[in-house]
mmCIF file of C-alpha atoms and ligand atoms in Angstrom:
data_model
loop_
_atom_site.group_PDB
_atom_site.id
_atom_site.type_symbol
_atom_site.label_atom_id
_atom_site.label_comp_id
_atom_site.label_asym_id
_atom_site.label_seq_id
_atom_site.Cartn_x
_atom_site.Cartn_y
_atom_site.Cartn_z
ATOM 1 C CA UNK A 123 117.379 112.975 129.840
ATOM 2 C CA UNK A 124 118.026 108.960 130.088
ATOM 3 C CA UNK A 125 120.102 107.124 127.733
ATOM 4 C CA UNK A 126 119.433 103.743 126.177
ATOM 5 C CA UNK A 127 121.241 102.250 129.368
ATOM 6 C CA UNK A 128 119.195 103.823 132.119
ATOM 7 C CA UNK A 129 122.019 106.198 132.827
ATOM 8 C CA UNK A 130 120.854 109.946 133.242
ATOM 9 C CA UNK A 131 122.687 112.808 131.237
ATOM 10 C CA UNK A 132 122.183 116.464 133.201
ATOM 11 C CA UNK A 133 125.643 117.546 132.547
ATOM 12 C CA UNK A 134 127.376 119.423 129.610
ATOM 13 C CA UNK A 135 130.809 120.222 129.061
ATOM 14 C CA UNK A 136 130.654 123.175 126.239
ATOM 15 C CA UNK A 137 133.409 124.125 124.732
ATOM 16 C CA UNK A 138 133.279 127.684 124.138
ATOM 17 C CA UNK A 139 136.626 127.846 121.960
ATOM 18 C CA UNK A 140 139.675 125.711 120.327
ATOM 19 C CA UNK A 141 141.902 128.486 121.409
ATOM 20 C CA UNK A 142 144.836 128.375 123.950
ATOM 21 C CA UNK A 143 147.209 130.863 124.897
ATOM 22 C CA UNK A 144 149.339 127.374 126.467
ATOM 23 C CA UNK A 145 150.871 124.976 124.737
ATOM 24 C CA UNK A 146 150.911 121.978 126.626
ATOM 25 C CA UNK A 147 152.696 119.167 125.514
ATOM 26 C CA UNK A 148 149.999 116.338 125.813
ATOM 27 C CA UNK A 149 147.533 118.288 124.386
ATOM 28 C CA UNK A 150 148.657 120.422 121.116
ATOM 29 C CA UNK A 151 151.201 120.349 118.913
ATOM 30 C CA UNK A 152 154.035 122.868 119.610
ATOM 31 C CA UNK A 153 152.476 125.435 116.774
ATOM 32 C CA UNK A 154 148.992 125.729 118.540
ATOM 33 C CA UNK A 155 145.649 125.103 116.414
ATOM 34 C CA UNK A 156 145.102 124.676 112.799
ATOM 35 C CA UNK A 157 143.824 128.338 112.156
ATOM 36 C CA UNK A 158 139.537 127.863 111.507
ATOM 37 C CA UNK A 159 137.882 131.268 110.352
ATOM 38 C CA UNK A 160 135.874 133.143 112.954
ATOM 39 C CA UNK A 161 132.547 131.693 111.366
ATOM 40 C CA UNK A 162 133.319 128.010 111.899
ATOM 41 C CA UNK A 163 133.395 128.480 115.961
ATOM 42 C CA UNK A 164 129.826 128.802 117.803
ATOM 43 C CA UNK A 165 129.005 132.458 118.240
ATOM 44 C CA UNK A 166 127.681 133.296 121.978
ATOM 45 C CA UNK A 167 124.636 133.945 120.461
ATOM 46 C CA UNK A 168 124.631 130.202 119.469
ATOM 47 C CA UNK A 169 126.689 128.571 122.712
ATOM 48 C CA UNK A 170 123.962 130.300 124.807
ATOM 49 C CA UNK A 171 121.105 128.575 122.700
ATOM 50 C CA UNK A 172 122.589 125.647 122.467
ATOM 51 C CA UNK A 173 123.227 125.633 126.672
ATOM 52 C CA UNK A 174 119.364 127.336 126.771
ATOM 53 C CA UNK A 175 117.950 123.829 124.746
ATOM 54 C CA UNK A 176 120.522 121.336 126.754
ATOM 55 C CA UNK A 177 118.893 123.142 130.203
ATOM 56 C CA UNK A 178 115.354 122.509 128.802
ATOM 57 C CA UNK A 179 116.174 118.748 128.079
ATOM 58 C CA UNK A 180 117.137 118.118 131.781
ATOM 59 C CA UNK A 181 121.014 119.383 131.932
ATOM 60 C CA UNK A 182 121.441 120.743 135.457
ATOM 61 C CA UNK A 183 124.763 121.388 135.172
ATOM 62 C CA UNK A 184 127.179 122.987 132.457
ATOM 63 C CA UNK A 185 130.901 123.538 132.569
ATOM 64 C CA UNK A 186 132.806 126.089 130.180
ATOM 65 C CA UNK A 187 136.035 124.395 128.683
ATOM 66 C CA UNK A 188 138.133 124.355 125.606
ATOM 67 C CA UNK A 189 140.739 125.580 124.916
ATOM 68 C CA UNK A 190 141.142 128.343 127.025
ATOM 69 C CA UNK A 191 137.397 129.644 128.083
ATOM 70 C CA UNK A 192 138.955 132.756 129.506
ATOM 71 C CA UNK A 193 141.029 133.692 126.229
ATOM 72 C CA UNK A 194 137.190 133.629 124.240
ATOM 73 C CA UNK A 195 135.692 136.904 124.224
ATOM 74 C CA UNK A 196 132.314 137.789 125.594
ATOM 75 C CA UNK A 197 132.695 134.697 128.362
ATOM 76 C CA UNK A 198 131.643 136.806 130.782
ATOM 77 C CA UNK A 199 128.239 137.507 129.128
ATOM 78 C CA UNK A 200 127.860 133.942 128.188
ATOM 79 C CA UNK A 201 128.108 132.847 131.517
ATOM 80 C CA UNK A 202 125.742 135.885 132.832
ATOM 81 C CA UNK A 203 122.861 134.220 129.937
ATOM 82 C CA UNK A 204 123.477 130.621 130.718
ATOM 83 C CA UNK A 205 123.385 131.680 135.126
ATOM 84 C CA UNK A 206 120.174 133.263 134.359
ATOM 85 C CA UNK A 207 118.390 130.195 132.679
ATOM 86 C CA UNK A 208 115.640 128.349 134.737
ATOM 87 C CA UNK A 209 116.577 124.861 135.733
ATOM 88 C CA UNK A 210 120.636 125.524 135.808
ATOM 89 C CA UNK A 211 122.094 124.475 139.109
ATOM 90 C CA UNK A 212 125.541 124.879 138.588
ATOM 91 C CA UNK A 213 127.713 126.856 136.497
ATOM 92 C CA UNK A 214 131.396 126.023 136.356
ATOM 93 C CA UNK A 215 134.541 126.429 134.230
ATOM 94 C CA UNK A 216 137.812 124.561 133.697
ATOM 95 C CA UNK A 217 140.956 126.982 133.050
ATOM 96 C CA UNK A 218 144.449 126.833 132.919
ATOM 97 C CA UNK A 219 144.304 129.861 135.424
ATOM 98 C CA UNK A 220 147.046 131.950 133.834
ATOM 99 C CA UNK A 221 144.266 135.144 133.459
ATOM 100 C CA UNK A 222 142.010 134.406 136.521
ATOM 101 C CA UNK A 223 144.023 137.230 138.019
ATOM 102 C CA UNK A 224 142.209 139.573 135.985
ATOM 103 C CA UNK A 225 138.879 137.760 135.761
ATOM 104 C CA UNK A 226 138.130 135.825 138.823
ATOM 105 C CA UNK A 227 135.962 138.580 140.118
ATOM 106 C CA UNK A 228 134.467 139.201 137.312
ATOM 107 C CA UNK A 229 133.381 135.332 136.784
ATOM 108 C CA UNK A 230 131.983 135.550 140.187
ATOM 109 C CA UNK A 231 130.175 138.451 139.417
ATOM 110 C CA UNK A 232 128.718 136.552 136.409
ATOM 111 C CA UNK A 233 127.596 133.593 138.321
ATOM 112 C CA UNK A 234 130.180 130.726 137.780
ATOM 113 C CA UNK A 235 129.789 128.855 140.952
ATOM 114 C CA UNK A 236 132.924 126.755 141.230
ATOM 115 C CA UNK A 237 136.343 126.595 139.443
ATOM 116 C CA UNK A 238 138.599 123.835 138.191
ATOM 117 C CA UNK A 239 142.089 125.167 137.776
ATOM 118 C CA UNK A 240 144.394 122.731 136.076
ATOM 119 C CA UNK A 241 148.407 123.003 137.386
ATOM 120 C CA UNK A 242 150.372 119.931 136.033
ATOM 121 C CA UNK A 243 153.667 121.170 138.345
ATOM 122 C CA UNK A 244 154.496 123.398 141.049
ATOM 123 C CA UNK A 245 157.982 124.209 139.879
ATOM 124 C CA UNK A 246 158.429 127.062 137.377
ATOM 125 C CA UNK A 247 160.974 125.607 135.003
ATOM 126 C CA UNK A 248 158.862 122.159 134.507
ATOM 127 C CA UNK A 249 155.650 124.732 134.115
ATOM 128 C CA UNK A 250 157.011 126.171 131.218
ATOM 129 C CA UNK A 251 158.417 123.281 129.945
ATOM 130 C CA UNK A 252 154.889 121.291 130.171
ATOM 131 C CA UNK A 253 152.775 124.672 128.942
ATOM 132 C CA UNK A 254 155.515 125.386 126.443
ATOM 133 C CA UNK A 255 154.476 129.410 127.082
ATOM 134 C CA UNK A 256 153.235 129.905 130.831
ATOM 135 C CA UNK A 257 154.609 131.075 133.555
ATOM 136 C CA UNK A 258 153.757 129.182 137.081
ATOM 137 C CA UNK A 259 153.614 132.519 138.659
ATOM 138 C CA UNK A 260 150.171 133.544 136.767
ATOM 139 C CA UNK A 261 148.445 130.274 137.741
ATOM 140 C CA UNK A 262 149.378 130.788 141.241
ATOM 141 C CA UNK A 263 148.597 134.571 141.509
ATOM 142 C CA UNK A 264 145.204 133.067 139.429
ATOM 143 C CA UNK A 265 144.715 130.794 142.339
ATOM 144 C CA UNK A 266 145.084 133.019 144.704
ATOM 145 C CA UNK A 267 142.719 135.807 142.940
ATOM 146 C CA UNK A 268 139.742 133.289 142.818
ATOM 147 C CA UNK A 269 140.070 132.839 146.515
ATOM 148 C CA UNK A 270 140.047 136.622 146.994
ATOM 149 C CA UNK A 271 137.525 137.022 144.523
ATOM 150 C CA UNK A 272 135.058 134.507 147.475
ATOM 151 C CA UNK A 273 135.670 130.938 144.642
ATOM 152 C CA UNK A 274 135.480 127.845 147.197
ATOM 153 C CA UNK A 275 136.006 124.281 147.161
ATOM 154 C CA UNK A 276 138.202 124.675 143.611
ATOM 155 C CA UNK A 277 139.392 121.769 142.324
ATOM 156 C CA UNK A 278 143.388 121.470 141.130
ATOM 157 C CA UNK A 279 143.254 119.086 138.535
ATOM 158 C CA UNK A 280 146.968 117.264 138.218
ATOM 159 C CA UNK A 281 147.238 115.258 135.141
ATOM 160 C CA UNK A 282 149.868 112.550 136.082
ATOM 161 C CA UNK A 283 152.793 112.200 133.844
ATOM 162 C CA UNK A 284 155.358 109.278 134.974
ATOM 163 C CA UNK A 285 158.737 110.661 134.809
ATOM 164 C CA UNK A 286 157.628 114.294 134.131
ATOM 165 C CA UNK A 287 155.821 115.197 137.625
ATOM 166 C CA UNK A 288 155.243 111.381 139.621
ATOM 167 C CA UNK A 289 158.139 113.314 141.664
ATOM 168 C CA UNK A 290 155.847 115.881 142.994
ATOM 169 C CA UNK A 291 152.719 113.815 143.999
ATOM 170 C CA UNK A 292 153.566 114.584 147.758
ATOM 171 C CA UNK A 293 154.280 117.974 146.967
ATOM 172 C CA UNK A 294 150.673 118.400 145.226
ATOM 173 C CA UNK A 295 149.158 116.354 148.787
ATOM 174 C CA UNK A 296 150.726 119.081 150.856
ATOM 175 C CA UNK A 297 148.497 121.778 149.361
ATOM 176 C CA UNK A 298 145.352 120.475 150.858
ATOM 177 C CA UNK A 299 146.704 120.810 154.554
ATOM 178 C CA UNK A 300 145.518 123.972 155.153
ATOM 179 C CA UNK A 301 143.306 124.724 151.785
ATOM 180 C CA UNK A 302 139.539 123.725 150.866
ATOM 181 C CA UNK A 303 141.003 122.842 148.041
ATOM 182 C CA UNK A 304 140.469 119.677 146.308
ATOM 183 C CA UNK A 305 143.657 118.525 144.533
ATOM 184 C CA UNK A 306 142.404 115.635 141.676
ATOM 185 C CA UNK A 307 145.333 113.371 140.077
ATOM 186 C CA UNK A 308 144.042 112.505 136.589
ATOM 187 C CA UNK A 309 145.320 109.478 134.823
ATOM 188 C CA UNK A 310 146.796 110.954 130.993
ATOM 189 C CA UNK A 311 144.884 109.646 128.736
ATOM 190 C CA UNK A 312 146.452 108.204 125.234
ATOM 191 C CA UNK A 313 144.553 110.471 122.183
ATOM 192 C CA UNK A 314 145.674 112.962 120.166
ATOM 193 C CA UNK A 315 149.406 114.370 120.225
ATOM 194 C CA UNK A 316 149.786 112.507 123.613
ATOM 195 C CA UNK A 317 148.881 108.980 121.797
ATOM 196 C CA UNK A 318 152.207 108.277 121.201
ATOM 197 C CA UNK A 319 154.125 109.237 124.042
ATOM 198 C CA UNK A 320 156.078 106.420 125.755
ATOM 199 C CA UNK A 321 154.667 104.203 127.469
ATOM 200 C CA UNK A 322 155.675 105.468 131.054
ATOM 201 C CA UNK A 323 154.212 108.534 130.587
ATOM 202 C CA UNK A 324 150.870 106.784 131.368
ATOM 203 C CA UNK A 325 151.165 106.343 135.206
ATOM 204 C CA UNK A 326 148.093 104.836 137.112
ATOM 205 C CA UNK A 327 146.813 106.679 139.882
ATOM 206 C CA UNK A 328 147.511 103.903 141.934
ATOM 207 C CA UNK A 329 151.071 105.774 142.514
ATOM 208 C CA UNK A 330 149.614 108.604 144.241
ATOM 209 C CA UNK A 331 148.507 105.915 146.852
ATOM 210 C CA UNK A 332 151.969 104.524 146.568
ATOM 211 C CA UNK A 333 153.622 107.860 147.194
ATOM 212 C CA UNK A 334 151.047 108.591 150.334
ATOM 213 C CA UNK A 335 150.119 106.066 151.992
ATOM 214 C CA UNK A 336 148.782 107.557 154.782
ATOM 215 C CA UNK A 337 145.783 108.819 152.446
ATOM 216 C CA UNK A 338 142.286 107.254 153.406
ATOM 217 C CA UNK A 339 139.003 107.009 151.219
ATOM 218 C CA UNK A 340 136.589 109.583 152.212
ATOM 219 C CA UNK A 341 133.917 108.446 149.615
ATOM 220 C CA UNK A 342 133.414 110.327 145.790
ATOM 221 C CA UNK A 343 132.408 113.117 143.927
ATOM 222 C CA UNK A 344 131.183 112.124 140.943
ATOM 223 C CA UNK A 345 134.321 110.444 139.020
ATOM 224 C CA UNK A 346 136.451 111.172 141.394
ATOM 225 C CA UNK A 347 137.630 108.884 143.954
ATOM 226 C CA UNK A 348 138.368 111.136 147.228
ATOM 227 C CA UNK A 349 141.159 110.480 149.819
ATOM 228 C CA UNK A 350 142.082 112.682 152.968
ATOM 229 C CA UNK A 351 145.346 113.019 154.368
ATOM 230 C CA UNK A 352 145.546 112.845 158.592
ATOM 231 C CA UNK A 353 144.325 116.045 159.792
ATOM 232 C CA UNK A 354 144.431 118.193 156.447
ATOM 233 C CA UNK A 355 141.438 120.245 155.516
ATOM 234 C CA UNK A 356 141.686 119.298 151.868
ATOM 235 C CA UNK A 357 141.246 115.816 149.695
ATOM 236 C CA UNK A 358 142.708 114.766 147.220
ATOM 237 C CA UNK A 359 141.166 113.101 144.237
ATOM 238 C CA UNK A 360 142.378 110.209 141.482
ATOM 239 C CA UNK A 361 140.355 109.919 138.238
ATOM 240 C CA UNK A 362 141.244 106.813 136.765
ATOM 241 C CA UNK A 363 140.260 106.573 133.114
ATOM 242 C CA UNK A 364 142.673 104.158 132.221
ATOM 243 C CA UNK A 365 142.848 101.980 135.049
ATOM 244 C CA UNK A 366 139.150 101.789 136.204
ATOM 245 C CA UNK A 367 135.978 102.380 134.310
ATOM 246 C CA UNK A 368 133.854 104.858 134.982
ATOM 247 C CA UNK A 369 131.431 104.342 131.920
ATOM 248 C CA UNK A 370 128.542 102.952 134.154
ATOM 249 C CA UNK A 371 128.086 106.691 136.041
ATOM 250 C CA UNK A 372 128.720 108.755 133.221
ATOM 251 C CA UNK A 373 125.866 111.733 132.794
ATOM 252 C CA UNK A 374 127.291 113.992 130.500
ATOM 253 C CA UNK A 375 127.589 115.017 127.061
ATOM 254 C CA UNK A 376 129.652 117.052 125.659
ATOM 255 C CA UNK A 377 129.860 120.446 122.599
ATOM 256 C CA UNK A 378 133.091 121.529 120.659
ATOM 257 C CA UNK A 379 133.743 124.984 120.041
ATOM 258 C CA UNK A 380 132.558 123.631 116.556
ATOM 259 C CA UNK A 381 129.010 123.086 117.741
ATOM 260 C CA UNK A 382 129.850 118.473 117.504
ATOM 261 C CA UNK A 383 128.383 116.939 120.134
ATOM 262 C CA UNK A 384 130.084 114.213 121.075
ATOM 263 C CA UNK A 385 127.991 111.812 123.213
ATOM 264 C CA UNK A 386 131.325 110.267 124.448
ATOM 265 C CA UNK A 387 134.334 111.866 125.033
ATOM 266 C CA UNK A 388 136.149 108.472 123.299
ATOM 267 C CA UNK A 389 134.033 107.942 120.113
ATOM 268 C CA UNK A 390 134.058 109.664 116.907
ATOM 269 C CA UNK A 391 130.384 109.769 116.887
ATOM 270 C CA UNK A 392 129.473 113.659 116.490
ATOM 271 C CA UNK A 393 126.315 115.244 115.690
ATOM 272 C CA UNK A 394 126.522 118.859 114.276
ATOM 273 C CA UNK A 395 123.918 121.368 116.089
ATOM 274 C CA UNK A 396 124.496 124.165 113.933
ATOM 275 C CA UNK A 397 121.938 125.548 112.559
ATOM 276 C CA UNK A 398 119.261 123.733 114.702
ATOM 277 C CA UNK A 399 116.631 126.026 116.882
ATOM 278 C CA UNK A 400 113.802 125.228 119.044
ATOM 279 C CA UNK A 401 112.168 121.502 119.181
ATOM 280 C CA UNK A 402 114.970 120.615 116.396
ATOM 281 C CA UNK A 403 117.960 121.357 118.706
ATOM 282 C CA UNK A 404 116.712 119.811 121.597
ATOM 283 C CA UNK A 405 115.630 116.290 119.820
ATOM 284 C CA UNK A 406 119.027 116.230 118.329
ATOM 285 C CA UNK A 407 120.031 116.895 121.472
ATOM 286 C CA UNK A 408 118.040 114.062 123.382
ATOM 287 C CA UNK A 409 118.678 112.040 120.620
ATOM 288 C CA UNK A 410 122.256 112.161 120.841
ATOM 289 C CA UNK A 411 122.515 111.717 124.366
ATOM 290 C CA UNK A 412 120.056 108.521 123.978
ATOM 291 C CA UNK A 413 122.371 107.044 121.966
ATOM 292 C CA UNK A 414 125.397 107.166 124.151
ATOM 293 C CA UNK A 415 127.776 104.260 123.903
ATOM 294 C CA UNK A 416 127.473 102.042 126.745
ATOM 295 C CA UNK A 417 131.735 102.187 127.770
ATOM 296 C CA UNK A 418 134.571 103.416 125.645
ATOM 297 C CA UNK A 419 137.429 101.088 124.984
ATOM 298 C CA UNK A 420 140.377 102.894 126.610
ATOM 299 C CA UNK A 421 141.459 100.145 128.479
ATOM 300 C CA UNK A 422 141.389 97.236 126.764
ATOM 301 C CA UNK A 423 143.039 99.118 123.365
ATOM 302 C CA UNK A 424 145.259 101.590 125.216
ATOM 303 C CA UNK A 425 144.326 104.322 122.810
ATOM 304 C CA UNK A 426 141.547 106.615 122.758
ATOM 305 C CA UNK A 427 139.155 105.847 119.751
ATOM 306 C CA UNK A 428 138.665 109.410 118.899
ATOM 307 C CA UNK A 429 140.879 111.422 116.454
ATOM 308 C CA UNK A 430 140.124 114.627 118.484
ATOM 309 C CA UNK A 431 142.784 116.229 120.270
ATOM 310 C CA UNK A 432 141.700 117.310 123.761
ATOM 311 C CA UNK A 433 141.847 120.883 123.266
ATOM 312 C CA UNK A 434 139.205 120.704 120.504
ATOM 313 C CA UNK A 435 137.184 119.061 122.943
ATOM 314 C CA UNK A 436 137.428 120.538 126.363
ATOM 315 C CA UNK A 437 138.154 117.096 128.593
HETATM 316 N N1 LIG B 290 142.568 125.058 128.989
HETATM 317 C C1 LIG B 290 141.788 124.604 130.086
HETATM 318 C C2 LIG B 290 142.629 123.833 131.060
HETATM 319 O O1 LIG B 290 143.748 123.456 130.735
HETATM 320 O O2 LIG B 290 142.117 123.602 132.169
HETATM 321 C C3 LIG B 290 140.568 123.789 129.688
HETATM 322 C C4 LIG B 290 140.701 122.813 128.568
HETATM 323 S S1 LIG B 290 141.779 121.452 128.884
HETATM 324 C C5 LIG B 290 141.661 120.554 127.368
HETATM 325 C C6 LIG B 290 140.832 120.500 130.034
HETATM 326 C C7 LIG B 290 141.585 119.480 130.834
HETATM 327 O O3 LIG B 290 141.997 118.419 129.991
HETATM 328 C C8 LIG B 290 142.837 119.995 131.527
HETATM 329 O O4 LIG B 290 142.776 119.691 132.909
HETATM 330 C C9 LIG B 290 143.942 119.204 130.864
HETATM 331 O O5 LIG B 290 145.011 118.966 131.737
HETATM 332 C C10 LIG B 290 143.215 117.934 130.485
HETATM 333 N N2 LIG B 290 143.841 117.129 129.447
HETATM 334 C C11 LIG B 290 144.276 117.527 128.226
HETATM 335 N N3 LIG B 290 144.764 116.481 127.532
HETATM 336 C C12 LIG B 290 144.646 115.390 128.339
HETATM 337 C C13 LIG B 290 144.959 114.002 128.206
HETATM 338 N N4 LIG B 290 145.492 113.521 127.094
HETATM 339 N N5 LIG B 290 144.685 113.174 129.237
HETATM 340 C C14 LIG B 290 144.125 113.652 130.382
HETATM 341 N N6 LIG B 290 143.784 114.942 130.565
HETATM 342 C C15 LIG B 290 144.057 115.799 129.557
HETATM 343 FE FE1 LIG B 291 145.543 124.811 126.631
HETATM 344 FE FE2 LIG B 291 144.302 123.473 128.541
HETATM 345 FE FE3 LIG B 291 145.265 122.163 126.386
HETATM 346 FE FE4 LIG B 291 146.956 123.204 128.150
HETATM 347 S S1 LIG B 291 145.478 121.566 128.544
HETATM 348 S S2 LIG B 291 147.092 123.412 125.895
HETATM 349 S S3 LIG B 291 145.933 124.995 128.838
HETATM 350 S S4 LIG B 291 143.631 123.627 126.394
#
């Protein structure tokens, strides 16, 4: 699929629920989700068609989000339907990581390919206070599982919060000494709850340079920029939404739990699927992702332009 800009989309985030068994601070208000009935979030029947139509436009790669993906149930049958379609490359999921010690194996099993895990702190007290609800412990023992269970190359994703965890940048570096892993610092982005945090919350990624200096560009991986420290195994990533533009590589779309998609993660623009099958779905699909903005404006406004929190979208 090619957007009005040249830019090819063969990438879908789907969201397979608003759910969270976290709480974290920059992304949900202290008393969770607005309660929706069961009926207004996309049944698996309906996340697998909708994944089924995306893969026959030209989407080579899908990643399960949310909310929690691991808290919905029948994930692991969703992700055994969308392995199995022709033309998939790569199945992957973002999770908190808090129940990857019971599932890890089981995801493998189903075909997920890769994992991103996010893990804002490595110090239990801050972990609950950021999660409001989780215990470090379970994302660690998660980590840990995944590795057992034969998951490679995971990505940590570190969303950088000045004054809340800048302290631990180093900390976060020394993971990748001896682990494939790839540890990405993410810049927070201002939208929903987060919006109006103070102002030094929203740290540029340029401090993780600051912090290490000895890290040196290794090249990229997709948004990421990637970094190495001397002699460590690992790299470490910074994804700089707010500080440097990624719009002009962007090749993916994205579904809410609500069956929206959004064909940028920063406009309000949505286009309901629901209820589409067959050549319908997948010109609304095309259609959607033809009509992609050309660049959001989170840096010159400082504020996201969507009304979405981040949960209800997936990141
Ligand atoms: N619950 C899963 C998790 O936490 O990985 C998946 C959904 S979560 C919404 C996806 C990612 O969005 C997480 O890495 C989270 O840290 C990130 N995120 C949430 N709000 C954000 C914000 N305002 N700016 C940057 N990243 C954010
Ligand atoms: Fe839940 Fe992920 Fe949002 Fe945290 S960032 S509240 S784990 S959806």
């Amino acid at each position: 699929m090619n957007d009005k800009f040249g830019r090819t989309i063969d990438y879908l985030r789907l969201s397979v629920t608003d759910l969270c068994n976290y709480r974290c601070a920059y992304c949900m208000a202290a008393d969770g989700v607005p309660k929706r009935s069961h009926g207004d979030i996309l049944s698996i029947e309906e996340l697998a068609g909708i994944g089924s139509a995306a893969v026959r436009c030209g989407v080579r790669k899908i990643r399960l989000t949310g909310g929690e993906p691991l808290v919905r149930r029948g994930i692991l049958t969703l992700c055994e339907r969308l392995r199995a379609l022709d033309g998939l490359e790569e199945l992957t999921i973002t999770t908190n990581g808090s129940l990857l010690g019971t599932m890890a194996a089981d995801l493998k099993a189903a075909g997920v390919g890769r994992l991103n895990v996010s893990l804002d702190t490595l110090r239990p007290e801050r972990f609950r206070a950021i999660t409001r609800r989780g215990e470090l412990r379970d994302a660690l023992d998660g980590l840990e599982a995944a590795k057992a269970a034969g998951f490679t190359r995971t990505k940590l994703n570190v969303v950088l919060m000045g004054g809340v965890n800048d302290d631990e940048i180093a900390d976060f570096v020394g993971l990748t000494r001896a682990e494939d892993l790839s540890v990405r610092f993410i810049e927070l982005m201002p939208m929903g709850v987060c919006a109006a945090f103070p102002r030094e919350r929203f740290l540029s990624a340029g401090a993780v340079l600051a912090a290490v200096p000895e890290l040196t560009p290794v090249g990229g991986d997709g948004v990421a920029e990637l970094y190495r420290a001397p002699g460590h195994r690992g790299t470490v990533g910074l994804i700089r939404p707010l500080t440097r533009c990624f719009c002009a590589s962007c090749d993916r779309i994205r579904v809410t739990a609500d069956g929206r998609l959004k064909p940028c993660l920063h406009s309000n623009a949505e286009i309901p699927l629901r209820g589409l099958h067959g050549a319908a779905l997948e010109d609304a699909i095309r259609g959607a992702a033809y009509a992609k903005p050309e660049r959001h404006r989170l840096i010159q406004n400082q504020h996201s332009d969507t009304t979405r929190n981040m949960f209800e979208i997936g990141g």
